[in-house]
Each structure stands twice: as structure tokens, then as C-alpha cells.
mmCIF file of C-alpha atoms (C1' of nucleotides) in Angstrom:
data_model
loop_
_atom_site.group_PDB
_atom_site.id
_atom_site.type_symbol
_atom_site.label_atom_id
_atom_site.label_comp_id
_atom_site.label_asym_id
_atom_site.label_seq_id
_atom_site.Cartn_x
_atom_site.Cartn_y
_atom_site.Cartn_z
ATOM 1 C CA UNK A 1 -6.612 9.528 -2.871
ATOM 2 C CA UNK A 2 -4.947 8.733 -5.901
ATOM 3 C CA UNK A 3 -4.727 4.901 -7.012
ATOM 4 C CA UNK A 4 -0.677 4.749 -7.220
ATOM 5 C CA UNK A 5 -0.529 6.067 -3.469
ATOM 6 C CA UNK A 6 -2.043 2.950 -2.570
ATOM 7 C CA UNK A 7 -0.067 0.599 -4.214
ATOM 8 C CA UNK A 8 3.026 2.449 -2.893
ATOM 9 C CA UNK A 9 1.907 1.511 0.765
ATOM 10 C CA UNK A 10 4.759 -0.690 2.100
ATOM 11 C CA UNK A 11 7.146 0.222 -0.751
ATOM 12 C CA UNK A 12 8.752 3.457 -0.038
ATOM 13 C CA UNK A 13 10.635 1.881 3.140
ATOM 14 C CA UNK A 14 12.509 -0.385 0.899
ATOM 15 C CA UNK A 15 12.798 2.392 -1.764
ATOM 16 C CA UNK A 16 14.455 4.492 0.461
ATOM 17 C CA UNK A 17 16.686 1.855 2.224
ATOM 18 C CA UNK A 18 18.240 0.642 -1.560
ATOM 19 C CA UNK A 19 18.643 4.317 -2.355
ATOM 20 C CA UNK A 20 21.037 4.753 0.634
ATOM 21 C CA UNK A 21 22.203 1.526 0.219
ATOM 22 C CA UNK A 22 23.879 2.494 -3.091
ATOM 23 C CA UNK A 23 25.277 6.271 -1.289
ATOM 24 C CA UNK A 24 24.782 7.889 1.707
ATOM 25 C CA UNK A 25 22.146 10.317 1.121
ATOM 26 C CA UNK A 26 19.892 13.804 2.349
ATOM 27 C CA UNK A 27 15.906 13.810 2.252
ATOM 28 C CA UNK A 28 16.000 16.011 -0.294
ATOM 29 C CA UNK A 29 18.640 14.456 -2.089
ATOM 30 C CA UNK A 30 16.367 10.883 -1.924
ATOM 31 C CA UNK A 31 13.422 12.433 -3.641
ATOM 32 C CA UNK A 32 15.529 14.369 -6.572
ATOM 33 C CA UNK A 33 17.220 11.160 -7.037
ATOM 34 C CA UNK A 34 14.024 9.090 -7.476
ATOM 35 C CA UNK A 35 12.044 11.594 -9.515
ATOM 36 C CA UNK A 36 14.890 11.491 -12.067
ATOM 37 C CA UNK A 37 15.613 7.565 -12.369
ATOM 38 C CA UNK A 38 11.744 6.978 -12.558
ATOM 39 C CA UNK A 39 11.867 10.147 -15.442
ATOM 40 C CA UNK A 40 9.756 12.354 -13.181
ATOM 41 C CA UNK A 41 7.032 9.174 -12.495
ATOM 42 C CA UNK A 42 7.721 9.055 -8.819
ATOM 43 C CA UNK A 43 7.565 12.284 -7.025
ATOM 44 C CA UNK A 44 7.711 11.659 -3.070
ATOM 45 C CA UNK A 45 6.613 14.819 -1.130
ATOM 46 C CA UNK A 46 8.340 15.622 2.169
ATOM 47 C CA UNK A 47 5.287 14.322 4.375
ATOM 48 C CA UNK A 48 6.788 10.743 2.910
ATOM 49 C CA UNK A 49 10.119 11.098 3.232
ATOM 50 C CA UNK A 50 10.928 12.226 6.037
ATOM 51 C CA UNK A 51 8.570 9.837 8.522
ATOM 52 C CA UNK A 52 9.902 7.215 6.304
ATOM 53 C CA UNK A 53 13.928 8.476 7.596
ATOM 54 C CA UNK A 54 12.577 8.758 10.866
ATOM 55 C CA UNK A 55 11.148 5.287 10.969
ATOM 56 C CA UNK A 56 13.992 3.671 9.284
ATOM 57 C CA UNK A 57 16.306 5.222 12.226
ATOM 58 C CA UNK A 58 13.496 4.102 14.560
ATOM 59 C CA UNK A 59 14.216 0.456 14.039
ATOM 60 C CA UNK A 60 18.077 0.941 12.992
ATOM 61 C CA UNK A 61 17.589 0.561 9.962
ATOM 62 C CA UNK A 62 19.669 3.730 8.736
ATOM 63 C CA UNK A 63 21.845 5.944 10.575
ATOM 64 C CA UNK A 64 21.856 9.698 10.474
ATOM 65 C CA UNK A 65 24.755 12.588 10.861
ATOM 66 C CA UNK A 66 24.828 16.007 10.506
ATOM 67 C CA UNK A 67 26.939 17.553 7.911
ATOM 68 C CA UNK A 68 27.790 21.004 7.028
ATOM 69 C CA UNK A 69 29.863 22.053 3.380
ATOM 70 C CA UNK A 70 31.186 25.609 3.969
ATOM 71 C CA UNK A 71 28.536 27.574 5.477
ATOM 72 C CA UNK A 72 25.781 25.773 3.302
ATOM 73 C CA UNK A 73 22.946 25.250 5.680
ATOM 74 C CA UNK A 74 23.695 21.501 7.224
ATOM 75 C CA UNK A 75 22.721 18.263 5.568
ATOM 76 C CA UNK A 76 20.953 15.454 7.206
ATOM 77 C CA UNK A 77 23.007 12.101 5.773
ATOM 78 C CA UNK A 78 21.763 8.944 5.987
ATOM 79 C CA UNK A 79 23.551 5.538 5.763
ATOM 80 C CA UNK A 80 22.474 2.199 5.944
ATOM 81 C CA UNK A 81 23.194 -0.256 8.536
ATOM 82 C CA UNK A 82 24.211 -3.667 8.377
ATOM 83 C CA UNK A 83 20.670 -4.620 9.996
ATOM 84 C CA UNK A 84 19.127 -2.396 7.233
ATOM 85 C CA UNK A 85 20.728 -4.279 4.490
ATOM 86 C CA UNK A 86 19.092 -7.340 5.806
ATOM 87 C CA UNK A 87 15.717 -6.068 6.092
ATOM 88 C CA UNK A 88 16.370 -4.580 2.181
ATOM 89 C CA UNK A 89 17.157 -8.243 0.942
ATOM 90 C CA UNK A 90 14.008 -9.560 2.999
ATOM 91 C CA UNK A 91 11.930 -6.565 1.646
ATOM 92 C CA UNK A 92 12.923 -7.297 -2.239
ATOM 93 C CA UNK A 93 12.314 -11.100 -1.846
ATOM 94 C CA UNK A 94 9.077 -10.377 -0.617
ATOM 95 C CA UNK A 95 8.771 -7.948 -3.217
ATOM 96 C CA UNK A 96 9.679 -10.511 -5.802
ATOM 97 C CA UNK A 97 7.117 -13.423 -4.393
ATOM 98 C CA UNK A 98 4.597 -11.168 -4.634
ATOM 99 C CA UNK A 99 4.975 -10.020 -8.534
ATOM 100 C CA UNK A 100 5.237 -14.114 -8.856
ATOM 101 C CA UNK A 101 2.130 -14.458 -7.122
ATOM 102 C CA UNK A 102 0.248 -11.503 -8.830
ATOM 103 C CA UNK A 103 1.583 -12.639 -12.532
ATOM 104 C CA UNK A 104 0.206 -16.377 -11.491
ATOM 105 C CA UNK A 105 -3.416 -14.475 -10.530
ATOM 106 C CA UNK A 106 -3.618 -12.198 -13.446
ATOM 107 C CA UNK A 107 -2.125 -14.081 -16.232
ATOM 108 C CA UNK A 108 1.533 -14.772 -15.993
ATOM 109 C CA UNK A 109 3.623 -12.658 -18.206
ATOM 110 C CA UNK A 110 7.301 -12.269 -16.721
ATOM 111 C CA UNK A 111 9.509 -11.817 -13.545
ATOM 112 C CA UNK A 112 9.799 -8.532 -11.556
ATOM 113 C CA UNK A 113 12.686 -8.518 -9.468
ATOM 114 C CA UNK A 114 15.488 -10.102 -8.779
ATOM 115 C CA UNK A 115 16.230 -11.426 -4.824
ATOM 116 C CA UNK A 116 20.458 -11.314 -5.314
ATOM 117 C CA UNK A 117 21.008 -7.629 -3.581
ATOM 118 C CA UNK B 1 0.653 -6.213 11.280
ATOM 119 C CA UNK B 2 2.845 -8.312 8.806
ATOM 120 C CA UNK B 3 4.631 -6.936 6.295
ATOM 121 C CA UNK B 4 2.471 -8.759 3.059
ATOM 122 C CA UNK B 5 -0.269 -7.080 4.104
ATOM 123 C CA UNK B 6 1.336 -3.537 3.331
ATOM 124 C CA UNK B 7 2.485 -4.550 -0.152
ATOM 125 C CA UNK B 8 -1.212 -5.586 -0.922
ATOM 126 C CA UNK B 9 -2.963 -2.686 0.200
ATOM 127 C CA UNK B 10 -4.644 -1.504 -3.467
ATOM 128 C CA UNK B 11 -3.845 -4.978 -5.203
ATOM 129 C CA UNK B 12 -6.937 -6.565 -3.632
ATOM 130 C CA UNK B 13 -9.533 -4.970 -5.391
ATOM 131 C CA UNK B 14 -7.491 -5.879 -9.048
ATOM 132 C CA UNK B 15 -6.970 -9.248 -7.995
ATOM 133 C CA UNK B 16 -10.248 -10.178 -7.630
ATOM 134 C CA UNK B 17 -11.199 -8.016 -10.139
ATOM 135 C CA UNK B 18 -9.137 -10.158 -12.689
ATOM 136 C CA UNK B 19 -10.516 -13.935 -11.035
ATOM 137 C CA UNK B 20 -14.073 -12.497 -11.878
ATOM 138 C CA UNK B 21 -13.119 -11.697 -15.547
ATOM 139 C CA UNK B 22 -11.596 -14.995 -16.018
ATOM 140 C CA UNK B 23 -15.037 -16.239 -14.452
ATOM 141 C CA UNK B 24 -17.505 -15.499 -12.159
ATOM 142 C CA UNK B 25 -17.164 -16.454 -9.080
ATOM 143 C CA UNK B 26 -18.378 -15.870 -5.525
ATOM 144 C CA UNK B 27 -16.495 -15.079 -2.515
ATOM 145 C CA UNK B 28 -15.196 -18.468 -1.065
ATOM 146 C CA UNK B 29 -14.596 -19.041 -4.538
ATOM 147 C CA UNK B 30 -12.160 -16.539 -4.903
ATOM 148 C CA UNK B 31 -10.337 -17.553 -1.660
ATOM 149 C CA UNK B 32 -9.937 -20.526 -3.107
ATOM 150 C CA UNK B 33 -8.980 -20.206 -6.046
ATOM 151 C CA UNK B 34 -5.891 -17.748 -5.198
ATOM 152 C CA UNK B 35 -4.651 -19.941 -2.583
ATOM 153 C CA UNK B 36 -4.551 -22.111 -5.050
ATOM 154 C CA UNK B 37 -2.823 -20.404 -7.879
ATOM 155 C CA UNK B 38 -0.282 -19.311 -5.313
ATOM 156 C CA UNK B 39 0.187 -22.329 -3.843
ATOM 157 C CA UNK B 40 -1.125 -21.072 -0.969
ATOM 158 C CA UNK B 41 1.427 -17.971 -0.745
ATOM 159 C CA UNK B 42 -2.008 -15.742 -1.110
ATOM 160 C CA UNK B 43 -4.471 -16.216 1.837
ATOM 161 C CA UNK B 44 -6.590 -13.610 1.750
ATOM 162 C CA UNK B 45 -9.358 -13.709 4.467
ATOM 163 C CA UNK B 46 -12.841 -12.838 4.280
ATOM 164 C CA UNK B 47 -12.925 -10.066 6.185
ATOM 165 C CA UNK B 48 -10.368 -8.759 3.101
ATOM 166 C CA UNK B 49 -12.550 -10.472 0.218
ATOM 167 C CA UNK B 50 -16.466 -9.376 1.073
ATOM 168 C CA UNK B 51 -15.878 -5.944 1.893
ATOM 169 C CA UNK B 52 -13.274 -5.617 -1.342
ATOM 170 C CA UNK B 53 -16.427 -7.146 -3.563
ATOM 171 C CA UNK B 54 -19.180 -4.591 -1.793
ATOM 172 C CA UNK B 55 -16.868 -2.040 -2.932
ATOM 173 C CA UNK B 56 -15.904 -3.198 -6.625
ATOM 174 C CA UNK B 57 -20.039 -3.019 -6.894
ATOM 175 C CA UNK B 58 -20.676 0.055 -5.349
ATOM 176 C CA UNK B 59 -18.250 1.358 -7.961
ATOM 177 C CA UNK B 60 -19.964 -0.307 -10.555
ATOM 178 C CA UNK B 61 -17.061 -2.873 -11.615
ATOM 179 C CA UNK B 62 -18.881 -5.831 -10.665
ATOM 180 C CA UNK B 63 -22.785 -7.653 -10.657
ATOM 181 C CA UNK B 64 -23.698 -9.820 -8.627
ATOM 182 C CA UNK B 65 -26.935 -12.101 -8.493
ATOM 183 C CA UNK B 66 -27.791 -14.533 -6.249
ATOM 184 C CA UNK B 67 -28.093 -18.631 -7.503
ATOM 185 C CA UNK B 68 -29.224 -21.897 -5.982
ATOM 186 C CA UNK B 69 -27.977 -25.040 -6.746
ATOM 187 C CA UNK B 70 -30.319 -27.960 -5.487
ATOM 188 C CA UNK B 71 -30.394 -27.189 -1.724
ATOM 189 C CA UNK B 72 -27.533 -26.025 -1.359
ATOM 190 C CA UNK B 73 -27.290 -22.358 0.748
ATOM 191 C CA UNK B 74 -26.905 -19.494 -2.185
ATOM 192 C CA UNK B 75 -24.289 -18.524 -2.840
ATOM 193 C CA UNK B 76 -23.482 -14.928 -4.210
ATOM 194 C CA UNK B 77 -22.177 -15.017 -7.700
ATOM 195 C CA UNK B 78 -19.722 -11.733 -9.321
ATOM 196 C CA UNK B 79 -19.140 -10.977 -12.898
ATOM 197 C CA UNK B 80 -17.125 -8.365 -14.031
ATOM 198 C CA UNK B 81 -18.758 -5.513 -15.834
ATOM 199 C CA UNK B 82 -17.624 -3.470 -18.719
ATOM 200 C CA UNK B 83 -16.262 -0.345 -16.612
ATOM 201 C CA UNK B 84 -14.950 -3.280 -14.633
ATOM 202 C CA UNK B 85 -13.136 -4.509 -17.620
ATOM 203 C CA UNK B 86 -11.558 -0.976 -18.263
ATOM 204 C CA UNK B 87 -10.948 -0.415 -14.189
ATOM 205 C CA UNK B 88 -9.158 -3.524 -14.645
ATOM 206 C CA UNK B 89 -6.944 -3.169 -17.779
ATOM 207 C CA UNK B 90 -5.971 0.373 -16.276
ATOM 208 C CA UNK B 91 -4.778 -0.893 -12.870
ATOM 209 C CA UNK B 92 -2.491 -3.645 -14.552
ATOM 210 C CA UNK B 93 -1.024 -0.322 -16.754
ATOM 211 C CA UNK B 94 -0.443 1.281 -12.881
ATOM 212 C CA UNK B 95 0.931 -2.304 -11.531
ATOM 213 C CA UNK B 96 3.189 -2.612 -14.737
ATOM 214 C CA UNK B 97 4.475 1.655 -14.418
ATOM 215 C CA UNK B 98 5.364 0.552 -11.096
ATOM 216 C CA UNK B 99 7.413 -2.415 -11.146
ATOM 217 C CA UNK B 100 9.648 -0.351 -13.696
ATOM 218 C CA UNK B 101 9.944 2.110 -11.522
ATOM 219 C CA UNK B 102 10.614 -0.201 -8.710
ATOM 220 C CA UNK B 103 13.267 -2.158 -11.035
ATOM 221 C CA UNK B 104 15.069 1.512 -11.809
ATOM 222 C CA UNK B 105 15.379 2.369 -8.419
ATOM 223 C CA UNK B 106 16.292 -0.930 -6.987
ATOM 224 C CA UNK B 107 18.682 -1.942 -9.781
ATOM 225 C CA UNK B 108 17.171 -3.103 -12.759
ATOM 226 C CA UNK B 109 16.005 -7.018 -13.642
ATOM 227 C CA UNK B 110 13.339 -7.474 -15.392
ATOM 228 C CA UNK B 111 9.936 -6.382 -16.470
ATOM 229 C CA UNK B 112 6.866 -7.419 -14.660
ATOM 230 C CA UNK B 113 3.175 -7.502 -15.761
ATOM 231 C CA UNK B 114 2.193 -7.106 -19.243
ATOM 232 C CA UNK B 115 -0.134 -4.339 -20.017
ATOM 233 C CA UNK B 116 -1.861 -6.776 -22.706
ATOM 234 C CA UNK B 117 -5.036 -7.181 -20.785
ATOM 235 C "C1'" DT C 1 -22.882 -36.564 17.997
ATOM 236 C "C1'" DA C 2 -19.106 -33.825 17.265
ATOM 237 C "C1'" DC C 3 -16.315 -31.578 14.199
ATOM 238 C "C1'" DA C 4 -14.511 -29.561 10.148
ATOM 239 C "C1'" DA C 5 -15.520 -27.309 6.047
ATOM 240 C "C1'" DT C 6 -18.323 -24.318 3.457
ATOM 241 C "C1'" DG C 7 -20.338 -19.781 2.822
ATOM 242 C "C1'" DC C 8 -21.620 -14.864 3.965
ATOM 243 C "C1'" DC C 9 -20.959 -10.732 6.636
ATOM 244 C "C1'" DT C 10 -19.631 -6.749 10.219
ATOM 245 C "C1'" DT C 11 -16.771 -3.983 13.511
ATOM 246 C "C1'" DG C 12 -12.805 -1.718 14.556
ATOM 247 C "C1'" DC C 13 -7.750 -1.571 14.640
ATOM 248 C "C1'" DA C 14 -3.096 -0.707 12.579
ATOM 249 C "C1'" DT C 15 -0.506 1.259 9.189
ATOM 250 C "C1'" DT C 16 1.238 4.630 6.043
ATOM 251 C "C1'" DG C 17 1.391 7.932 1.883
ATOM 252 C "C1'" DC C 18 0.613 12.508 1.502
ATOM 253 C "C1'" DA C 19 -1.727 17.217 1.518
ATOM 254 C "C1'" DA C 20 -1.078 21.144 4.011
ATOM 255 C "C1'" DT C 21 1.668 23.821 6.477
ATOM 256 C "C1'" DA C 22 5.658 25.942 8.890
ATOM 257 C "C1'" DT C 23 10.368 27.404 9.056
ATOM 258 C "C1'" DA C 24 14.961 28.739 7.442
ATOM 259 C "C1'" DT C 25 18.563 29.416 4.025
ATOM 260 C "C1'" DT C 26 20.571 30.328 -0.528
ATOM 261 C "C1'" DA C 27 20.627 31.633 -5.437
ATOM 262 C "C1'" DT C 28 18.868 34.297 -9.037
ATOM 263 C "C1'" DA C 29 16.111 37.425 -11.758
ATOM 264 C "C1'" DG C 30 14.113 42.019 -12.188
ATOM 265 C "C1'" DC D 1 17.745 46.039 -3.348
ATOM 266 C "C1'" DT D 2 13.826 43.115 -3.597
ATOM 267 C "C1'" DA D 3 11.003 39.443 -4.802
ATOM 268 C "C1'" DT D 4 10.865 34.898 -6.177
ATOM 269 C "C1'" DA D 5 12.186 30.264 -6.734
ATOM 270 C "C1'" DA D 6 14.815 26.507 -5.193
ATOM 271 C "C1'" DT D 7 16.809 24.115 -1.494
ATOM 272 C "C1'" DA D 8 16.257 21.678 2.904
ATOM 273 C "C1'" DT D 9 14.002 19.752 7.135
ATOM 274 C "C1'" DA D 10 10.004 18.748 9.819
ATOM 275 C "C1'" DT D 11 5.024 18.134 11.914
ATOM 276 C "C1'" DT D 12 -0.092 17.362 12.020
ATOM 277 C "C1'" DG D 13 -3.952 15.038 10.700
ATOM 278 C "C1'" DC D 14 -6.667 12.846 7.017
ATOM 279 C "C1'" DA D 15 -7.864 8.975 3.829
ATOM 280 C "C1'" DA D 16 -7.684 4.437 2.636
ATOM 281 C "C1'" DT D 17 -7.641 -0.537 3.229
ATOM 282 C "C1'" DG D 18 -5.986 -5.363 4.696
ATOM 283 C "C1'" DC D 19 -7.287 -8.152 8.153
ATOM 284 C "C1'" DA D 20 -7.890 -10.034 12.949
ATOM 285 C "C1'" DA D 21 -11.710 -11.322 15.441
ATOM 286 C "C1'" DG D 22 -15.985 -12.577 15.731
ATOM 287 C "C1'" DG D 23 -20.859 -14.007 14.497
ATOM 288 C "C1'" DC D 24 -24.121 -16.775 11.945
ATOM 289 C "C1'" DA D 25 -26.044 -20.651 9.111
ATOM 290 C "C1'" DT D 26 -25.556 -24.886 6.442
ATOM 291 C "C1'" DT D 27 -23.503 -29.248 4.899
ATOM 292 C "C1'" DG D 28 -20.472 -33.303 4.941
ATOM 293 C "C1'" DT D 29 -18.121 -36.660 7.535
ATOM 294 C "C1'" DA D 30 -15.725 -39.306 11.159
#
DNA sequence: TACAATGCCTTGCATTGCAATATATTATAG
DNA sequence: CTATAATATATTGCAATGCAAGGCATTGTA
């Protein structure tokens, strides 16, 4: 198992969830999207991202709806809900405290991410 | 399970890896001493910190040797090897590739960990 | 004499990213 | 027209690891 898959345990969640947050989005949509704003360095397969949608909509975190442009095949979109937005600020705060914590531990160098979303 | 414990999975093993470059230690040392850097934010528990340690040797990252002082029970001293020391600097260049990711996709703040190591 | 703190260690659970795979549709190249 | 790639969703089961829970032994202290 490669290294990066581990520290990525506990992050796609939110990484979804601010994705959406910022447009309504498809699976497929979510891991074109990523791959391109990380230049290419994250590359979610489908066996993350979609038990990642499902779980989101498992604890209403998202919302889903079917959508179909002309006679494309339909679209799954998902949307965030105003419980999911909470959970996204908790998740990035937590997110920040521990890049504080890990930059106190391995030699302090500079902040990681900001808690105002 | 709480949610901390997700976001650590694979930072463990660098964590402790970079206390025992800084100095040797031995395991209640290293509980100690990250509680205390955190100010207690990072509890890790032994049943997280021996079996992270039996790894890092297996792998050949660490050494340990036993030492006495007085009559006081042994205690189990770890120092960092040289493929340690590489592990190490490599795992900080993952953490670091991260957080920039993380920051793209989440909406850009600031950098995180130095690679400088 | 208790009790907390120190110190090491093991077993098994819970969680989750992803490889592998399946299915269906659409666009494009030969 | 046909084959291939790209698009799009979804499931199954494996691999990995933090830690809760517990056990054990020693030392300091109230």
C-alpha cells in the first residue's frame, strides 16, 4: 500500500465535502476536478469516491439528485447541506490543529490551513 | 472511533521517527514528550507507540538497546538509523506535497511543513 | 498500606483508501 | 462500420494502522 494512501485516511471526506461546497458536483466530475487543482498529484479512483458520496449522504452530509442534459446518460449531483458545512468547518479546524501540532513535533516551520471557511 | 485518530493513521510512525532523531528516547519517553510539545493536544497511547517502534525496527529505521540506570527497571532506548534518517526526510517531502494539495483544494492559506529536514 | 505513576507489551476491533471488477453510454479514430 | 477510449456509476474484499482494553512489573508517595 502506498505511503500517501495512508496519510489520506480521514481526509478525502472533507475533500469531497469543500469540493461540493464550492458547486454542486458528479463523482466523476469530483475526481477530474481534484486531479487538475493538485496538477495531476491527487488521483482518487472510483472505489474512493463513490463510498465516500455514499457515506457523506449516509450521515446528511450531502444531498444527491438525478439529472439528465438532453439524452446524455444522467448525472448523479451532489450538494452540500447545511449540517455538512458544519462538519467541513469542524473537519478543517481539526485539520489545522493537527499541522500545528505536527510542525511543534517535527520542527516548526509554518501554518497549514486556515479555520475561517 | 474519533475522528483524530483517522487523520493520524501514517503520521505515527514519522512522528516518532522525528522525536528519536532529535534524541533517543524510549517509549514512555516519547509519550511524554509529545504531550508535551502539544500541550497535551497529542496523546498517543501505548498500544499506538510500542507496536509503531517494533515496526520502525523491523524496517530497519530504528536501534534499540536496552540500558540500566542504578536500579531502576530498563528501559528500552531508540535511535534513529541512517535509512531512518532518509525514511524520515522523505515522509516530511509526502506530509509537505500534501498539505499543498490540501490548501489547493480547500482554498489556499498557507504552506505547511518545510521539506528542510 | 494503598494508590498513582512509571514502563513495557499483546490482542483484536473499527475504519477507510483503493485495486479489481462490472456495467452502460457516448465520442472518436481507423 | 468497428474498435477503442473516455465518460459515468457502483460493488466486493483486501491492506493497513490507531487505539481501546487489558496484563504485568516496578517505583514513589500520601
Amino acid at each position: 500500500m502506498a505511503y500517501i494512501q495512508q496519510l489520506l485516511k480521514g481526509l478525502i471526506d472533507p475533500i469531497i465535502l469543500s469540493l461540493i461546497n464550492q458547486l454542486p458536483m458528479y463523482g466523476y466530475q469530483i475526481k477530474k476536478e481534484s486531479e487538475q487543482r493538485t496538477a495531476g498529484y491527487l488521483k482518487m479512483k472510483g472505489g474512493t469516491i463513490y463510498p465516500s458520496l455514499t457515506r457523506l449522504e449516509r450521515n446528511g452530509l450531502v444531498a444527491s439528485r438525478w439529472k439528465r442534459t438532453g439524452k446524455r446518460r444522467g448525472r448523479r449531483y451532489y450538494q452540500i447541506t447545511e449540517k455538512g458545512r458544519q462538519a467541513l468547518s469542524s473537519s478543517l479546524a481539526e485539520w489545522h490543529d493537527l499541522c500545528t501540532a505536527i510542525n511543534k513535533l517535527t520542527g516548526e516551520a509554518g501554518s497549514c490551513a486556515d479555520t475561517s471557511q
